[in-house]
Amino acid sequence: VVLLPVGWMVTVALKPDRVPVFTVPPEFFPTRFFAFDNFLRTMTLPDRPFGQYVLNTLQIFTVNLIGTLLSCSLAGYAFARTRFRGRDRLFRLLILTMLIPWQALMVPQFLIFHTVGWYGTYLPLMVPSFFGNAFFIFLIRQYMRTIPRELDEAARIDGAGHLQIFWWVILPLSKPVLAVCAVFVFLGSWNDLLGPLIYLDRNSQFTVALGLANSVTRSGTDWNLVMAANLIMMVPPIVLYFVLQRRLIGGIASVGLKG
């Protein structure tokens, strides 16, 4: 049942331009009309260059990955391995921010970014990642609490400070949870439609999700090319999952073992 829509998508993606797409009964798996050049055509269309959309999305993801891992790991280390006044209250306040839906902040954020002149650029989609994310900070904090504190004490005896302990001791041991965060950041950047729809105004800047949404028109939609683009959009998350599967499952399973 789950694979039937995928089979129909593959069938439509392999059909030539003038072959009917919507048939009765529907063809859920390809039986004829294998037009494999549809995948190449959808990447090089002059009005919808999906190749450029992929590069734009990867650019946003790369900056978001750096910003998220840097800011959230530092905040997670502070909450997990240091002691300061009001730490627990501040952490509870951070968790409470997860209850605020992004849609409630959409208009205020747009007004701020428009006022500073960032509308029409990638900055509104990338800069917020350098200011932390409550969910990722929570994951990293919970994981870092499972690391024995004897490692910190041994490094401190050798003269290491907090930044050195963070960089040389805690961060290398936190690779599983960082891999989990990296996968979520990639999926968020790859599938994000609303953010690019709000802030980007030129076709050359569009991301994969936004370009795919603009491919569907009220009339004259090339469904074979749209479905080919859909399949191309599905490949990177699947490949990423299989590459990081072991770290992903291990990181999720180990988060929260220590309260």
mmCIF file of C-alpha atoms in Angstrom, residues 63-232:
data_model
loop_
_atom_site.group_PDB
_atom_site.id
_atom_site.type_symbol
_atom_site.label_atom_id
_atom_site.label_comp_id
_atom_site.label_asym_id
_atom_site.label_seq_id
_atom_site.Cartn_x
_atom_site.Cartn_y
_atom_site.Cartn_z
ATOM 1 C CA VAL A 63 25.501 26.930 6.237
ATOM 2 C CA ASN A 64 22.594 25.746 8.410
ATOM 3 C CA LEU A 65 24.545 22.618 9.365
ATOM 4 C CA ILE A 66 27.584 24.615 10.457
ATOM 5 C CA GLY A 67 25.493 27.142 12.369
ATOM 6 C CA THR A 68 23.290 24.549 14.050
ATOM 7 C CA LEU A 69 26.057 22.207 15.169
ATOM 8 C CA LEU A 70 28.227 25.075 16.404
ATOM 9 C CA SER A 71 25.582 26.969 18.355
ATOM 10 C CA CYS A 72 23.606 23.996 19.669
ATOM 11 C CA SER A 73 26.646 21.989 20.736
ATOM 12 C CA LEU A 74 28.045 24.956 22.661
ATOM 13 C CA ALA A 75 24.695 25.557 24.366
ATOM 14 C CA GLY A 76 24.243 21.844 25.054
ATOM 15 C CA TYR A 77 27.706 21.684 26.621
ATOM 16 C CA ALA A 78 26.934 24.660 28.848
ATOM 17 C CA PHE A 79 23.697 23.086 30.094
ATOM 18 C CA ALA A 80 25.164 19.587 30.503
ATOM 19 C CA ARG A 81 28.717 20.072 31.800
ATOM 20 C CA THR A 82 28.851 23.422 33.603
ATOM 21 C CA ARG A 83 27.196 24.837 36.708
ATOM 22 C CA PHE A 84 25.896 28.399 36.900
ATOM 23 C CA ARG A 85 23.121 30.203 38.691
ATOM 24 C CA GLY A 86 19.728 29.777 37.042
ATOM 25 C CA ARG A 87 20.891 26.990 34.729
ATOM 26 C CA ASP A 88 17.872 24.733 35.257
ATOM 27 C CA ARG A 89 15.382 27.599 35.030
ATOM 28 C CA LEU A 90 16.969 28.839 31.835
ATOM 29 C CA PHE A 91 16.841 25.324 30.391
ATOM 30 C CA ARG A 92 13.140 25.011 31.271
ATOM 31 C CA LEU A 93 12.508 28.351 29.575
ATOM 32 C CA LEU A 94 14.337 27.065 26.512
ATOM 33 C CA ILE A 95 12.154 23.956 26.421
ATOM 34 C CA LEU A 96 9.024 26.103 26.718
ATOM 35 C CA THR A 97 9.966 27.899 23.502
ATOM 36 C CA MET A 98 9.355 24.600 21.679
ATOM 37 C CA LEU A 99 5.646 25.107 22.363
ATOM 38 C CA ILE A 100 5.579 28.226 20.177
ATOM 39 C CA PRO A 101 4.753 27.234 16.571
ATOM 40 C CA TRP A 102 6.886 28.740 13.836
ATOM 41 C CA GLN A 103 3.775 30.083 12.139
ATOM 42 C CA ALA A 104 3.210 32.405 15.120
ATOM 43 C CA LEU A 105 6.662 33.936 14.584
ATOM 44 C CA MET A 106 6.447 34.064 10.802
ATOM 45 C CA VAL A 107 5.107 37.601 10.419
ATOM 46 C CA PRO A 108 7.341 39.249 13.088
ATOM 47 C CA GLN A 109 10.411 37.555 11.629
ATOM 48 C CA PHE A 110 9.489 38.664 8.121
ATOM 49 C CA LEU A 111 9.093 42.275 9.265
ATOM 50 C CA ILE A 112 12.478 42.180 10.991
ATOM 51 C CA PHE A 113 14.315 40.660 8.029
ATOM 52 C CA HIS A 114 12.547 42.967 5.567
ATOM 53 C CA THR A 115 13.487 46.001 7.659
ATOM 54 C CA VAL A 116 17.186 45.082 7.716
ATOM 55 C CA GLY A 117 17.144 44.529 3.939
ATOM 56 C CA TRP A 118 17.490 40.757 3.854
ATOM 57 C CA TYR A 119 14.371 40.093 1.765
ATOM 58 C CA GLY A 120 15.291 38.404 -1.493
ATOM 59 C CA THR A 121 18.456 36.832 -0.030
ATOM 60 C CA TYR A 122 19.367 33.551 1.659
ATOM 61 C CA LEU A 123 20.252 35.278 4.939
ATOM 62 C CA PRO A 124 16.808 34.814 6.615
ATOM 63 C CA LEU A 125 17.066 31.087 5.858
ATOM 64 C CA MET A 126 20.608 30.700 7.226
ATOM 65 C CA VAL A 127 21.424 33.268 9.921
ATOM 66 C CA PRO A 128 18.882 31.973 12.530
ATOM 67 C CA SER A 129 20.735 28.647 12.633
ATOM 68 C CA PHE A 130 23.648 30.388 14.382
ATOM 69 C CA PHE A 131 21.406 31.282 17.338
ATOM 70 C CA GLY A 132 20.508 27.754 18.392
ATOM 71 C CA ASN A 133 17.510 25.473 18.177
ATOM 72 C CA ALA A 134 15.729 24.328 21.328
ATOM 73 C CA PHE A 135 15.122 20.785 20.094
ATOM 74 C CA PHE A 136 18.730 20.194 19.038
ATOM 75 C CA ILE A 137 20.071 21.785 22.225
ATOM 76 C CA PHE A 138 17.866 19.410 24.219
ATOM 77 C CA LEU A 139 19.123 16.359 22.297
ATOM 78 C CA ILE A 140 22.777 17.335 22.616
ATOM 79 C CA ARG A 141 22.427 18.247 26.277
ATOM 80 C CA GLN A 142 20.811 14.910 27.121
ATOM 81 C CA TYR A 143 23.516 13.009 25.275
ATOM 82 C CA MET A 144 26.393 14.949 26.833
ATOM 83 C CA ARG A 145 25.020 14.218 30.301
ATOM 84 C CA THR A 146 25.698 10.510 29.682
ATOM 85 C CA ILE A 147 29.448 11.122 29.188
ATOM 86 C CA PRO A 148 31.401 10.405 32.414
ATOM 87 C CA ARG A 149 32.493 13.534 34.244
ATOM 88 C CA GLU A 150 35.810 11.874 35.096
ATOM 89 C CA LEU A 151 36.941 12.789 31.583
ATOM 90 C CA ASP A 152 36.380 16.491 32.340
ATOM 91 C CA GLU A 153 38.276 16.217 35.612
ATOM 92 C CA ALA A 154 41.202 14.453 33.974
ATOM 93 C CA ALA A 155 41.404 17.109 31.258
ATOM 94 C CA ARG A 156 41.134 19.872 33.848
ATOM 95 C CA ILE A 157 44.032 18.387 35.795
ATOM 96 C CA ASP A 158 46.091 18.598 32.601
ATOM 97 C CA GLY A 159 45.290 22.320 32.445
ATOM 98 C CA ALA A 160 42.472 22.295 29.885
ATOM 99 C CA GLY A 161 39.759 24.950 30.009
ATOM 100 C CA HIS A 162 36.106 24.645 29.097
ATOM 101 C CA LEU A 163 36.627 25.291 25.380
ATOM 102 C CA GLN A 164 39.462 22.779 25.207
ATOM 103 C CA ILE A 165 37.408 20.159 27.060
ATOM 104 C CA PHE A 166 34.487 20.856 24.759
ATOM 105 C CA TRP A 167 36.518 20.640 21.555
ATOM 106 C CA TRP A 168 38.929 17.798 22.350
ATOM 107 C CA VAL A 169 36.981 15.620 24.785
ATOM 108 C CA ILE A 170 33.206 16.070 24.669
ATOM 109 C CA LEU A 171 32.638 16.890 20.985
ATOM 110 C CA PRO A 172 34.422 13.812 19.568
ATOM 111 C CA LEU A 173 32.385 11.599 21.906
ATOM 112 C CA SER A 174 29.151 13.267 20.761
ATOM 113 C CA LYS A 175 29.366 12.234 17.103
ATOM 114 C CA PRO A 176 26.235 10.003 17.237
ATOM 115 C CA VAL A 177 23.937 12.788 18.444
ATOM 116 C CA LEU A 178 25.577 15.281 16.076
ATOM 117 C CA ALA A 179 24.802 12.881 13.217
ATOM 118 C CA VAL A 180 21.159 12.829 14.329
ATOM 119 C CA CYS A 181 21.078 16.632 14.306
ATOM 120 C CA ALA A 182 22.753 16.719 10.882
ATOM 121 C CA VAL A 183 20.082 14.435 9.405
ATOM 122 C CA PHE A 184 17.273 16.563 10.839
ATOM 123 C CA VAL A 185 18.926 19.760 9.577
ATOM 124 C CA PHE A 186 19.242 18.263 6.109
ATOM 125 C CA LEU A 187 15.622 17.136 6.029
ATOM 126 C CA GLY A 188 14.494 20.543 7.284
ATOM 127 C CA SER A 189 16.498 22.409 4.636
ATOM 128 C CA TRP A 190 15.674 19.970 1.823
ATOM 129 C CA ASN A 191 11.914 19.901 2.462
ATOM 130 C CA ASP A 192 11.445 23.517 3.536
ATOM 131 C CA LEU A 193 8.840 25.195 1.329
ATOM 132 C CA LEU A 194 7.356 27.985 3.426
ATOM 133 C CA GLY A 195 10.639 29.727 4.283
ATOM 134 C CA PRO A 196 11.924 30.047 0.688
ATOM 135 C CA LEU A 197 8.401 30.915 -0.471
ATOM 136 C CA ILE A 198 8.336 33.909 1.894
ATOM 137 C CA TYR A 199 11.843 35.291 1.415
ATOM 138 C CA LEU A 200 12.964 34.377 -2.127
ATOM 139 C CA ASP A 201 11.645 36.282 -5.134
ATOM 140 C CA ARG A 202 13.824 35.153 -8.065
ATOM 141 C CA ASN A 203 13.654 31.872 -9.931
ATOM 142 C CA SER A 204 17.444 31.512 -9.898
ATOM 143 C CA GLN A 205 17.347 31.490 -6.067
ATOM 144 C CA PHE A 206 14.636 28.864 -5.632
ATOM 145 C CA THR A 207 15.226 25.700 -3.635
ATOM 146 C CA VAL A 208 14.203 22.181 -4.630
ATOM 147 C CA ALA A 209 10.914 22.232 -2.725
ATOM 148 C CA LEU A 210 9.926 25.650 -4.049
ATOM 149 C CA GLY A 211 10.911 24.820 -7.615
ATOM 150 C CA LEU A 212 8.958 21.590 -7.429
ATOM 151 C CA ALA A 213 5.878 23.403 -6.141
ATOM 152 C CA ASN A 214 6.106 25.941 -8.968
ATOM 153 C CA SER A 215 6.256 23.125 -11.528
ATOM 154 C CA VAL A 216 2.579 22.350 -10.958
ATOM 155 C CA THR A 217 0.407 24.838 -12.842
ATOM 156 C CA ARG A 218 -3.315 25.108 -13.440
ATOM 157 C CA SER A 219 -2.903 24.032 -17.053
ATOM 158 C CA GLY A 220 -0.165 22.477 -19.123
ATOM 159 C CA THR A 221 1.652 20.682 -16.317
ATOM 160 C CA ASP A 222 4.278 18.232 -17.568
ATOM 161 C CA TRP A 223 3.473 15.507 -15.079
ATOM 162 C CA ASN A 224 6.181 13.177 -16.341
ATOM 163 C CA LEU A 225 8.858 15.813 -15.624
ATOM 164 C CA VAL A 226 7.265 16.715 -12.285
ATOM 165 C CA MET A 227 7.311 13.085 -11.161
ATOM 166 C CA ALA A 228 10.896 12.706 -12.369
ATOM 167 C CA ALA A 229 11.813 15.724 -10.254
ATOM 168 C CA ASN A 230 9.948 14.161 -7.321
ATOM 169 C CA LEU A 231 12.037 11.002 -7.602
ATOM 170 C CA ILE A 232 15.246 13.028 -7.804
#
